[in-house]
């Protein structure tokens, strides 16, 4: 498996959009919809490939904090992970962790924090992955119940 950062180009955009359509079809996240080209623009993109085929991706961007003083002072540089996706047949094989750790090493010189939000329907599994396996800390939650 090869992990690398890439620039957004036609082939990469097309494959990521196709993968995001697969993710949408899984129905595992509340409100998730497949990406369009505009969703990818302006992001740093990290790929996991096996035999030239994308098996997972992560993208996000550098931001400055505002109104998050419970965690970091305003004006702090942080990297926000927008999406992390691994093809179902490659899950639980370290692909997501490898993508995350590679991204972390690449953005460390520019960012003081990493942040992400998730709308996964598997909250226990996703919290285990991010907190237990990757060492992230819990900050806030948004809960809902349909009436």
Short mmCIF file of N, CA, C and O in Angstrom, two decimals:
data_model
loop_
_atom_site.label_atom_id
_atom_site.label_comp_id
_atom_site.label_asym_id
_atom_site.label_seq_id
_atom_site.Cartn_x
_atom_site.Cartn_y
_atom_site.Cartn_z
N UNK A 1 0.85 -1.18 0.00
CA UNK A 1 0.00 0.00 0.00
C UNK A 1 0.89 1.24 0.00
O UNK A 1 1.87 1.30 0.74
N UNK A 2 0.53 2.19 -0.83
CA UNK A 2 1.25 3.46 -0.90
C UNK A 2 0.33 4.58 -0.43
O UNK A 2 -0.82 4.67 -0.86
N UNK A 3 0.85 5.44 0.45
CA UNK A 3 0.12 6.61 0.93
C UNK A 3 0.85 7.82 0.39
O UNK A 3 2.08 7.91 0.50
N UNK A 4 0.10 8.77 -0.18
CA UNK A 4 0.74 9.97 -0.72
C UNK A 4 -0.24 11.13 -0.75
O UNK A 4 -1.45 10.94 -0.72
N UNK A 5 0.33 12.33 -0.81
CA UNK A 5 -0.48 13.53 -1.02
C UNK A 5 -0.45 13.85 -2.51
O UNK A 5 0.60 13.75 -3.14
N UNK A 6 -1.60 14.23 -3.05
CA UNK A 6 -1.69 14.51 -4.48
C UNK A 6 -2.39 15.84 -4.71
O UNK A 6 -3.10 16.35 -3.84
N UNK A 7 -2.20 16.38 -5.89
CA UNK A 7 -2.92 17.57 -6.32
C UNK A 7 -4.23 17.13 -6.96
O UNK A 7 -4.34 16.03 -7.51
N UNK A 8 -5.20 18.01 -6.91
CA UNK A 8 -6.48 17.73 -7.53
C UNK A 8 -6.33 17.83 -9.04
O UNK A 8 -5.90 18.86 -9.57
N UNK A 9 -6.63 16.75 -9.73
CA UNK A 9 -6.61 16.72 -11.18
C UNK A 9 -7.84 15.93 -11.63
O UNK A 9 -8.57 15.39 -10.80
N UNK A 10 -8.06 15.86 -12.91
CA UNK A 10 -9.24 15.20 -13.44
C UNK A 10 -9.42 13.77 -12.98
O UNK A 10 -10.49 13.37 -12.53
N UNK A 11 -8.35 12.96 -13.08
CA UNK A 11 -8.44 11.55 -12.69
C UNK A 11 -8.75 11.40 -11.21
O UNK A 11 -9.62 10.63 -10.82
N UNK A 12 -8.02 12.14 -10.38
CA UNK A 12 -8.23 12.06 -8.93
C UNK A 12 -9.64 12.50 -8.58
O UNK A 12 -10.35 11.82 -7.82
N UNK A 13 -10.08 13.62 -9.13
CA UNK A 13 -11.43 14.12 -8.84
C UNK A 13 -12.48 13.09 -9.24
O UNK A 13 -13.41 12.81 -8.46
N UNK A 14 -12.34 12.54 -10.41
CA UNK A 14 -13.32 11.56 -10.89
C UNK A 14 -13.40 10.33 -9.98
O UNK A 14 -14.49 9.88 -9.61
N UNK A 15 -12.24 9.82 -9.58
CA UNK A 15 -12.23 8.65 -8.71
C UNK A 15 -12.78 8.96 -7.31
O UNK A 15 -13.50 8.15 -6.74
N UNK A 16 -12.43 10.14 -6.77
CA UNK A 16 -12.94 10.49 -5.45
C UNK A 16 -14.45 10.71 -5.48
O UNK A 16 -15.16 10.34 -4.55
N UNK A 17 -14.94 11.30 -6.54
CA UNK A 17 -16.39 11.50 -6.68
C UNK A 17 -17.09 10.14 -6.78
O UNK A 17 -18.13 9.92 -6.15
N UNK A 18 -16.50 9.21 -7.53
CA UNK A 18 -17.08 7.87 -7.63
C UNK A 18 -17.07 7.16 -6.28
O UNK A 18 -18.06 6.52 -5.90
N UNK A 19 -15.97 7.27 -5.55
CA UNK A 19 -15.90 6.65 -4.22
C UNK A 19 -16.90 7.29 -3.27
O UNK A 19 -17.52 6.59 -2.46
N UNK A 20 -17.08 8.60 -3.37
CA UNK A 20 -18.04 9.25 -2.48
C UNK A 20 -19.47 8.84 -2.82
O UNK A 20 -20.33 8.79 -1.94
N UNK A 21 -19.73 8.51 -4.08
CA UNK A 21 -21.05 7.97 -4.46
C UNK A 21 -21.27 6.61 -3.81
O UNK A 21 -22.38 6.30 -3.35
N UNK A 22 -20.21 5.79 -3.77
CA UNK A 22 -20.30 4.50 -3.08
C UNK A 22 -20.59 4.71 -1.60
O UNK A 22 -21.40 3.99 -1.00
N UNK A 23 -19.91 5.69 -1.00
CA UNK A 23 -20.11 6.00 0.42
C UNK A 23 -21.56 6.43 0.66
O UNK A 23 -22.20 5.97 1.60
N UNK A 24 -22.07 7.29 -0.20
CA UNK A 24 -23.46 7.73 -0.07
C UNK A 24 -24.40 6.52 -0.13
O UNK A 24 -25.34 6.42 0.67
N UNK A 25 -24.15 5.61 -1.07
CA UNK A 25 -25.01 4.42 -1.23
C UNK A 25 -24.97 3.51 0.00
O UNK A 25 -25.95 2.81 0.27
N UNK A 26 -23.87 3.52 0.74
CA UNK A 26 -23.79 2.71 1.96
C UNK A 26 -24.81 3.15 3.00
O UNK A 26 -25.24 2.35 3.82
N UNK A 27 -25.16 4.43 3.01
CA UNK A 27 -26.12 4.94 3.98
C UNK A 27 -25.64 4.88 5.42
O UNK A 27 -26.45 4.82 6.34
N UNK A 28 -24.34 4.93 5.63
CA UNK A 28 -23.79 4.79 6.98
C UNK A 28 -23.62 6.11 7.73
O UNK A 28 -23.29 6.11 8.90
N UNK A 29 -23.84 7.24 7.05
CA UNK A 29 -23.69 8.55 7.68
C UNK A 29 -24.96 9.37 7.47
O UNK A 29 -25.53 9.36 6.38
N UNK A 30 -25.36 10.06 8.49
CA UNK A 30 -26.53 10.92 8.39
C UNK A 30 -26.26 12.07 7.44
O UNK A 30 -25.29 12.80 7.61
N UNK A 31 -27.09 12.22 6.42
CA UNK A 31 -27.03 13.37 5.53
C UNK A 31 -25.89 13.39 4.55
O UNK A 31 -25.71 14.39 3.85
N UNK A 32 -25.10 12.32 4.45
CA UNK A 32 -23.97 12.35 3.53
C UNK A 32 -24.47 12.30 2.08
O UNK A 32 -25.36 11.54 1.75
N UNK A 33 -23.85 13.13 1.25
CA UNK A 33 -24.13 13.11 -0.19
C UNK A 33 -22.81 13.06 -0.92
O UNK A 33 -21.80 13.53 -0.40
N UNK A 34 -22.84 12.48 -2.10
CA UNK A 34 -21.59 12.35 -2.86
C UNK A 34 -21.03 13.72 -3.17
O UNK A 34 -21.75 14.72 -3.26
N UNK A 35 -19.73 13.76 -3.33
CA UNK A 35 -19.04 15.01 -3.61
C UNK A 35 -19.23 15.45 -5.05
O UNK A 35 -19.50 14.64 -5.94
N UNK A 36 -19.05 16.73 -5.22
CA UNK A 36 -18.93 17.34 -6.54
C UNK A 36 -17.52 17.93 -6.60
O UNK A 36 -16.84 18.04 -5.58
N UNK A 37 -17.09 18.30 -7.78
CA UNK A 37 -15.74 18.83 -7.95
C UNK A 37 -15.48 19.99 -6.98
O UNK A 37 -14.42 20.07 -6.35
N UNK A 38 -16.46 20.86 -6.82
CA UNK A 38 -16.30 22.03 -5.95
C UNK A 38 -16.05 21.64 -4.50
O UNK A 38 -15.40 22.39 -3.76
N UNK A 39 -16.54 20.47 -4.07
CA UNK A 39 -16.31 20.01 -2.70
C UNK A 39 -14.85 19.64 -2.46
O UNK A 39 -14.37 19.65 -1.34
N UNK A 40 -14.16 19.30 -3.54
CA UNK A 40 -12.77 18.86 -3.44
C UNK A 40 -11.78 20.01 -3.58
O UNK A 40 -10.68 19.96 -3.04
N UNK A 41 -12.17 21.04 -4.30
CA UNK A 41 -11.28 22.17 -4.56
C UNK A 41 -10.83 22.83 -3.26
O UNK A 41 -11.60 22.97 -2.32
N UNK A 42 -9.57 23.23 -3.24
CA UNK A 42 -9.03 23.95 -2.09
C UNK A 42 -8.62 23.06 -0.94
O UNK A 42 -8.19 23.56 0.10
N UNK A 43 -8.75 21.76 -1.08
CA UNK A 43 -8.39 20.83 -0.02
C UNK A 43 -7.06 20.17 -0.31
O UNK A 43 -6.67 20.02 -1.46
N UNK A 44 -6.40 19.75 0.75
CA UNK A 44 -5.25 18.87 0.62
C UNK A 44 -5.79 17.46 0.55
O UNK A 44 -6.66 17.08 1.35
N UNK A 45 -5.29 16.68 -0.41
CA UNK A 45 -5.84 15.36 -0.69
C UNK A 45 -4.76 14.31 -0.46
O UNK A 45 -3.65 14.42 -1.00
N UNK A 46 -5.12 13.28 0.31
CA UNK A 46 -4.21 12.19 0.63
C UNK A 46 -4.86 10.89 0.15
O UNK A 46 -6.05 10.66 0.40
N UNK A 47 -4.09 10.06 -0.54
CA UNK A 47 -4.61 8.82 -1.09
C UNK A 47 -3.88 7.62 -0.55
O UNK A 47 -2.66 7.67 -0.31
N UNK A 48 -4.62 6.52 -0.40
CA UNK A 48 -4.03 5.20 -0.17
C UNK A 48 -4.30 4.42 -1.45
O UNK A 48 -5.44 4.35 -1.91
N UNK A 49 -3.23 3.89 -2.03
CA UNK A 49 -3.36 3.14 -3.28
C UNK A 49 -2.74 1.76 -3.14
O UNK A 49 -1.76 1.59 -2.42
N UNK A 50 -3.32 0.83 -3.84
CA UNK A 50 -2.78 -0.53 -3.93
C UNK A 50 -2.86 -0.92 -5.39
O UNK A 50 -3.95 -0.92 -5.98
N UNK A 51 -1.72 -1.19 -5.98
CA UNK A 51 -1.69 -1.57 -7.39
C UNK A 51 -2.25 -0.50 -8.31
O UNK A 51 -2.88 -0.81 -9.32
N UNK A 52 -2.04 0.77 -7.96
CA UNK A 52 -2.52 1.88 -8.78
C UNK A 52 -3.99 2.20 -8.60
O UNK A 52 -4.52 3.12 -9.23
N UNK A 53 -4.68 1.48 -7.71
CA UNK A 53 -6.11 1.70 -7.46
C UNK A 53 -6.28 2.41 -6.12
O UNK A 53 -5.67 2.01 -5.11
N UNK A 54 -7.10 3.45 -6.10
CA UNK A 54 -7.37 4.16 -4.84
C UNK A 54 -8.23 3.28 -3.96
O UNK A 54 -9.32 2.86 -4.35
N UNK A 55 -7.72 2.99 -2.75
CA UNK A 55 -8.47 2.16 -1.82
C UNK A 55 -8.99 2.97 -0.63
O UNK A 55 -9.81 2.50 0.15
N UNK A 56 -8.53 4.22 -0.53
CA UNK A 56 -8.99 5.10 0.53
C UNK A 56 -8.49 6.51 0.28
O UNK A 56 -7.53 6.71 -0.47
N UNK A 57 -9.17 7.46 0.89
CA UNK A 57 -8.74 8.86 0.75
C UNK A 57 -9.07 9.64 2.00
O UNK A 57 -9.94 9.26 2.79
N UNK A 58 -8.37 10.73 2.15
CA UNK A 58 -8.62 11.70 3.21
C UNK A 58 -8.41 13.07 2.59
O UNK A 58 -7.45 13.26 1.85
N UNK A 59 -9.31 13.99 2.87
CA UNK A 59 -9.04 15.36 2.46
C UNK A 59 -9.53 16.33 3.51
O UNK A 59 -10.40 16.02 4.32
N UNK A 60 -8.90 17.49 3.53
CA UNK A 60 -9.24 18.53 4.47
C UNK A 60 -8.43 19.77 4.17
O UNK A 60 -7.73 19.84 3.15
N UNK A 61 -8.50 20.74 5.08
CA UNK A 61 -7.79 21.98 4.83
C UNK A 61 -7.38 22.67 6.11
O UNK A 61 -7.92 22.40 7.19
N UNK A 62 -6.42 23.56 5.96
CA UNK A 62 -5.90 24.35 7.06
C UNK A 62 -6.84 25.52 7.32
O UNK A 62 -7.30 26.18 6.38
N UNK A 63 -7.12 25.77 8.58
CA UNK A 63 -8.02 26.86 8.98
C UNK A 63 -7.44 27.57 10.20
O UNK A 63 -6.53 27.08 10.84
N UNK A 64 -8.05 28.72 10.52
CA UNK A 64 -7.73 29.45 11.75
C UNK A 64 -8.95 29.36 12.66
O UNK A 64 -10.07 29.58 12.21
N UNK A 65 -8.71 29.05 13.92
CA UNK A 65 -9.83 28.87 14.85
C UNK A 65 -10.52 30.19 15.14
O UNK A 65 -9.91 31.26 15.17
N UNK A 66 -11.81 30.05 15.34
CA UNK A 66 -12.65 31.19 15.72
C UNK A 66 -13.83 30.64 16.50
O UNK A 66 -14.54 29.76 16.03
N UNK A 67 -14.00 31.09 17.73
CA UNK A 67 -15.12 30.66 18.54
C UNK A 67 -15.00 29.23 19.05
O UNK A 67 -16.00 28.60 19.37
N UNK A 68 -13.78 28.72 19.15
CA UNK A 68 -13.57 27.36 19.66
C UNK A 68 -12.63 27.41 20.87
O UNK A 68 -11.84 26.50 21.09
N UNK A 69 -12.77 28.48 21.65
CA UNK A 69 -11.81 28.72 22.72
C UNK A 69 -11.85 27.67 23.83
O UNK A 69 -10.93 27.60 24.64
N UNK A 70 -12.87 26.82 23.84
CA UNK A 70 -12.88 25.73 24.82
C UNK A 70 -11.77 24.74 24.52
O UNK A 70 -11.33 23.99 25.40
N UNK A 71 -11.29 24.74 23.28
CA UNK A 71 -10.25 23.81 22.87
C UNK A 71 -8.95 24.52 22.52
O UNK A 71 -7.87 24.07 22.88
N UNK A 72 -9.04 25.64 21.80
CA UNK A 72 -7.84 26.34 21.34
C UNK A 72 -8.12 27.84 21.25
O UNK A 72 -9.26 28.24 20.97
N UNK A 73 -7.10 28.66 21.45
CA UNK A 73 -7.30 30.11 21.35
C UNK A 73 -7.69 30.53 19.93
O UNK A 73 -7.28 29.90 18.95
N UNK A 74 -8.50 31.57 19.83
CA UNK A 74 -8.85 32.11 18.52
C UNK A 74 -7.58 32.46 17.75
O UNK A 74 -6.59 32.92 18.32
N UNK A 75 -7.61 32.22 16.45
CA UNK A 75 -6.47 32.50 15.59
C UNK A 75 -5.46 31.37 15.49
O UNK A 75 -4.45 31.51 14.81
N UNK A 76 -5.73 30.25 16.15
CA UNK A 76 -4.83 29.10 16.10
C UNK A 76 -5.00 28.36 14.78
O UNK A 76 -6.11 28.10 14.34
N UNK A 77 -3.89 28.01 14.15
CA UNK A 77 -3.95 27.21 12.92
C UNK A 77 -4.29 25.77 13.26
O UNK A 77 -3.67 25.17 14.16
N UNK A 78 -5.26 25.21 12.55
CA UNK A 78 -5.61 23.80 12.72
C UNK A 78 -5.97 23.21 11.37
O UNK A 78 -6.30 23.93 10.43
N UNK A 79 -5.87 21.91 11.28
CA UNK A 79 -6.24 21.20 10.05
C UNK A 79 -7.55 20.49 10.32
O UNK A 79 -7.66 19.73 11.28
N UNK A 80 -8.54 20.76 9.48
CA UNK A 80 -9.83 20.10 9.62
C UNK A 80 -9.97 19.01 8.57
O UNK A 80 -9.88 19.26 7.38
N UNK A 81 -10.14 17.79 9.06
CA UNK A 81 -10.39 16.65 8.18
C UNK A 81 -11.84 16.71 7.73
O UNK A 81 -12.75 16.69 8.56
N UNK A 82 -12.04 16.85 6.44
CA UNK A 82 -13.40 16.89 5.90
C UNK A 82 -13.95 15.49 5.67
O UNK A 82 -15.11 15.22 5.96
N UNK A 83 -13.13 14.61 5.09
CA UNK A 83 -13.56 13.24 4.83
C UNK A 83 -12.40 12.27 4.95
O UNK A 83 -11.28 12.58 4.55
N UNK A 84 -12.72 11.11 5.47
CA UNK A 84 -11.81 9.97 5.49
C UNK A 84 -12.65 8.77 5.09
O UNK A 84 -13.63 8.43 5.78
N UNK A 85 -12.30 8.16 3.97
CA UNK A 85 -13.09 7.04 3.46
C UNK A 85 -12.17 5.92 3.01
O UNK A 85 -11.13 6.16 2.39
N UNK A 86 -12.56 4.69 3.34
CA UNK A 86 -11.84 3.50 2.92
C UNK A 86 -12.85 2.54 2.29
O UNK A 86 -13.94 2.34 2.84
N UNK A 87 -12.49 1.98 1.15
CA UNK A 87 -13.37 1.00 0.50
C UNK A 87 -13.71 -0.11 1.50
O UNK A 87 -12.85 -0.56 2.25
N UNK A 88 -14.96 -0.58 1.49
CA UNK A 88 -15.38 -1.60 2.47
C UNK A 88 -14.47 -2.82 2.54
O UNK A 88 -14.18 -3.32 3.63
N UNK A 89 -14.00 -3.30 1.40
CA UNK A 89 -13.18 -4.51 1.41
C UNK A 89 -11.77 -4.28 1.99
O UNK A 89 -11.04 -5.23 2.26
N UNK A 90 -11.40 -3.04 2.22
CA UNK A 90 -10.10 -2.69 2.79
C UNK A 90 -10.19 -2.22 4.24
O UNK A 90 -9.17 -1.86 4.84
N UNK A 91 -11.37 -2.18 4.80
CA UNK A 91 -11.53 -1.69 6.18
C UNK A 91 -10.95 -2.68 7.18
O UNK A 91 -10.85 -3.87 6.92
N UNK A 92 -10.58 -2.16 8.33
CA UNK A 92 -9.99 -2.95 9.43
C UNK A 92 -8.67 -3.59 9.03
O UNK A 92 -8.30 -4.64 9.55
N UNK A 93 -7.97 -2.96 8.09
CA UNK A 93 -6.66 -3.44 7.67
C UNK A 93 -5.59 -2.35 7.82
O UNK A 93 -4.51 -2.45 7.24
N UNK A 94 -5.93 -1.27 8.53
CA UNK A 94 -4.96 -0.23 8.80
C UNK A 94 -4.88 0.88 7.76
O UNK A 94 -4.06 1.78 7.89
N UNK A 95 -5.75 0.86 6.76
CA UNK A 95 -5.71 1.87 5.70
C UNK A 95 -6.08 3.24 6.26
O UNK A 95 -5.38 4.23 6.02
N UNK A 96 -7.18 3.33 6.99
CA UNK A 96 -7.61 4.61 7.55
C UNK A 96 -6.59 5.17 8.52
O UNK A 96 -6.28 6.36 8.49
N UNK A 97 -6.03 4.33 9.36
CA UNK A 97 -5.00 4.78 10.30
C UNK A 97 -3.77 5.27 9.56
O UNK A 97 -3.19 6.29 9.93
N UNK A 98 -3.37 4.55 8.52
CA UNK A 98 -2.20 4.96 7.74
C UNK A 98 -2.43 6.30 7.07
O UNK A 98 -1.54 7.17 7.06
N UNK A 99 -3.61 6.50 6.50
CA UNK A 99 -3.94 7.79 5.88
C UNK A 99 -3.88 8.90 6.92
O UNK A 99 -3.30 9.96 6.68
N UNK A 100 -4.50 8.67 8.06
CA UNK A 100 -4.57 9.69 9.10
C UNK A 100 -3.17 10.04 9.61
O UNK A 100 -2.83 11.22 9.74
N UNK A 101 -2.37 9.04 9.89
CA UNK A 101 -1.02 9.29 10.42
C UNK A 101 -0.13 9.99 9.39
O UNK A 101 0.66 10.87 9.75
N UNK A 102 -0.27 9.62 8.13
CA UNK A 102 0.50 10.28 7.08
C UNK A 102 0.09 11.76 6.98
O UNK A 102 0.95 12.64 6.92
N UNK A 103 -1.22 12.01 6.95
CA UNK A 103 -1.71 13.39 6.89
C UNK A 103 -1.19 14.18 8.08
O UNK A 103 -0.72 15.31 7.94
N UNK A 104 -1.26 13.59 9.26
CA UNK A 104 -0.82 14.28 10.47
C UNK A 104 0.65 14.71 10.35
O UNK A 104 1.00 15.84 10.68
N UNK A 105 1.49 13.83 9.85
CA UNK A 105 2.91 14.16 9.69
C UNK A 105 3.10 15.29 8.68
O UNK A 105 3.98 16.14 8.87
N UNK A 106 2.29 15.31 7.64
CA UNK A 106 2.43 16.34 6.61
C UNK A 106 1.95 17.71 7.07
O UNK A 106 2.51 18.74 6.67
N UNK A 107 0.90 17.76 7.89
CA UNK A 107 0.36 19.07 8.29
C UNK A 107 0.94 19.58 9.61
O UNK A 107 0.74 20.74 9.95
N UNK A 108 1.66 18.73 10.32
CA UNK A 108 2.22 19.12 11.63
C UNK A 108 3.00 20.44 11.59
O UNK A 108 2.86 21.27 12.51
N UNK A 109 3.80 20.73 10.57
CA UNK A 109 4.54 22.00 10.56
C UNK A 109 3.63 23.23 10.45
O UNK A 109 4.05 24.33 10.80
N UNK A 110 2.43 23.07 9.97
CA UNK A 110 1.52 24.20 9.74
C UNK A 110 0.40 24.32 10.76
O UNK A 110 -0.18 25.39 10.91
N UNK A 111 0.05 23.23 11.42
CA UNK A 111 -1.14 23.22 12.29
C UNK A 111 -0.77 22.80 13.71
O UNK A 111 0.10 21.97 13.91
N UNK A 112 -1.47 23.38 14.66
CA UNK A 112 -1.26 23.02 16.05
C UNK A 112 -2.28 21.98 16.53
O UNK A 112 -2.08 21.34 17.55
N UNK A 113 -3.39 21.83 15.80
CA UNK A 113 -4.44 20.89 16.16
C UNK A 113 -4.99 20.22 14.90
O UNK A 113 -4.87 20.76 13.81
N UNK A 114 -5.60 19.07 15.11
CA UNK A 114 -6.42 18.41 14.10
C UNK A 114 -7.84 18.41 14.61
O UNK A 114 -8.06 18.20 15.80
N UNK A 115 -8.79 18.61 13.71
CA UNK A 115 -10.19 18.56 14.09
C UNK A 115 -10.97 17.82 13.02
O UNK A 115 -10.59 17.82 11.85
N UNK A 116 -12.07 17.23 13.43
CA UNK A 116 -12.98 16.62 12.48
C UNK A 116 -14.33 16.46 13.14
O UNK A 116 -14.46 16.46 14.35
N UNK A 117 -15.33 16.35 12.30
CA UNK A 117 -16.68 16.04 12.76
C UNK A 117 -17.13 14.80 12.02
O UNK A 117 -16.62 14.48 10.94
N UNK A 118 -18.05 14.09 12.59
CA UNK A 118 -18.55 12.89 11.93
C UNK A 118 -20.05 12.77 12.13
O UNK A 118 -20.58 13.21 13.15
N UNK A 119 -20.70 12.20 11.14
CA UNK A 119 -22.14 11.94 11.23
C UNK A 119 -22.40 10.45 11.04
O UNK A 119 -23.43 10.03 10.54
N UNK A 120 -21.44 9.64 11.44
CA UNK A 120 -21.55 8.19 11.29
C UNK A 120 -22.69 7.65 12.14
O UNK A 120 -22.88 8.07 13.28
N UNK A 121 -23.41 6.71 11.59
CA UNK A 121 -24.46 6.04 12.34
C UNK A 121 -23.87 5.03 13.32
O UNK A 121 -24.55 4.58 14.23
N UNK A 122 -22.60 4.69 13.15
CA UNK A 122 -21.90 3.77 14.04
C UNK A 122 -21.03 4.58 15.00
O UNK A 122 -19.81 4.58 14.91
N UNK A 123 -21.69 5.29 15.93
CA UNK A 123 -20.95 6.21 16.80
C UNK A 123 -19.93 5.48 17.67
O UNK A 123 -18.83 5.98 17.87
N UNK A 124 -20.25 4.31 18.17
CA UNK A 124 -19.29 3.59 19.01
C UNK A 124 -18.05 3.19 18.22
O UNK A 124 -16.93 3.34 18.67
N UNK A 125 -18.26 2.69 17.02
CA UNK A 125 -17.14 2.28 16.18
C UNK A 125 -16.27 3.45 15.77
O UNK A 125 -15.04 3.36 15.79
N UNK A 126 -16.90 4.56 15.41
CA UNK A 126 -16.13 5.72 14.95
C UNK A 126 -15.38 6.36 16.12
O UNK A 126 -14.24 6.80 15.96
N UNK A 127 -16.00 6.39 17.30
CA UNK A 127 -15.30 6.93 18.47
C UNK A 127 -14.12 6.02 18.86
O UNK A 127 -13.06 6.51 19.23
N UNK A 128 -14.31 4.72 18.76
CA UNK A 128 -13.20 3.79 19.03
C UNK A 128 -12.04 4.07 18.07
O UNK A 128 -10.89 4.15 18.49
N UNK A 129 -12.36 4.20 16.79
CA UNK A 129 -11.31 4.44 15.79
C UNK A 129 -10.56 5.73 16.09
O UNK A 129 -9.33 5.73 16.20
N UNK A 130 -11.28 6.83 16.22
CA UNK A 130 -10.61 8.12 16.38
C UNK A 130 -9.99 8.32 17.76
O UNK A 130 -8.91 8.89 17.88
N UNK A 131 -10.67 7.87 18.80
CA UNK A 131 -10.15 8.11 20.15
C UNK A 131 -9.17 7.03 20.61
O UNK A 131 -8.07 7.34 21.03
N UNK A 132 -9.58 5.78 20.53
CA UNK A 132 -8.74 4.70 21.04
C UNK A 132 -7.56 4.39 20.12
O UNK A 132 -6.45 4.16 20.59
N UNK A 133 -7.81 4.37 18.82
CA UNK A 133 -6.74 4.00 17.89
C UNK A 133 -5.86 5.18 17.48
O UNK A 133 -4.66 5.01 17.28
N UNK A 134 -6.45 6.37 17.31
CA UNK A 134 -5.69 7.51 16.81
C UNK A 134 -5.38 8.56 17.87
O UNK A 134 -4.70 9.54 17.58
N UNK A 135 -5.89 8.39 19.08
CA UNK A 135 -5.54 9.28 20.18
C UNK A 135 -6.19 10.64 20.16
O UNK A 135 -5.69 11.57 20.80
N UNK A 136 -7.30 10.79 19.45
CA UNK A 136 -7.99 12.08 19.47
C UNK A 136 -8.79 12.20 20.76
O UNK A 136 -9.08 11.20 21.42
N UNK A 137 -9.14 13.42 21.11
CA UNK A 137 -9.93 13.67 22.31
C UNK A 137 -11.33 14.14 21.93
O UNK A 137 -11.51 14.78 20.90
N UNK A 138 -12.28 13.82 22.78
CA UNK A 138 -13.67 14.21 22.55
C UNK A 138 -13.87 15.66 22.99
O UNK A 138 -13.43 16.05 24.06
N UNK A 139 -14.55 16.44 22.15
CA UNK A 139 -14.81 17.83 22.50
C UNK A 139 -16.28 18.11 22.63
O UNK A 139 -16.75 18.62 23.63
N UNK A 140 -17.08 17.81 21.62
CA UNK A 140 -18.50 18.14 21.71
C UNK A 140 -19.31 17.11 20.94
O UNK A 140 -18.77 16.32 20.18
N UNK A 141 -20.61 17.15 21.14
CA UNK A 141 -21.50 16.23 20.43
C UNK A 141 -22.79 16.96 20.10
O UNK A 141 -23.22 17.85 20.83
N UNK A 142 -23.37 16.57 19.01
CA UNK A 142 -24.71 17.04 18.64
C UNK A 142 -25.58 15.80 18.57
O UNK A 142 -25.30 14.86 17.84
N UNK A 143 -26.59 15.76 19.39
CA UNK A 143 -27.49 14.61 19.46
C UNK A 143 -28.85 15.01 18.91
O UNK A 143 -29.23 16.17 18.98
N UNK A 144 -29.58 14.03 18.39
CA UNK A 144 -30.91 14.34 17.88
C UNK A 144 -31.82 13.14 18.05
O UNK A 144 -31.39 12.01 18.23
N UNK A 145 -33.11 13.42 17.99
CA UNK A 145 -34.13 12.39 17.96
C UNK A 145 -35.26 12.91 17.10
O UNK A 145 -35.74 14.03 17.30
N UNK A 146 -35.66 12.14 16.13
CA UNK A 146 -36.77 12.53 15.26
C UNK A 146 -38.08 12.37 16.03
O UNK A 146 -38.30 11.38 16.70
N UNK A 147 -38.92 13.38 15.94
CA UNK A 147 -40.22 13.34 16.62
C UNK A 147 -41.34 13.11 15.63
O UNK A 147 -41.27 13.44 14.49
#
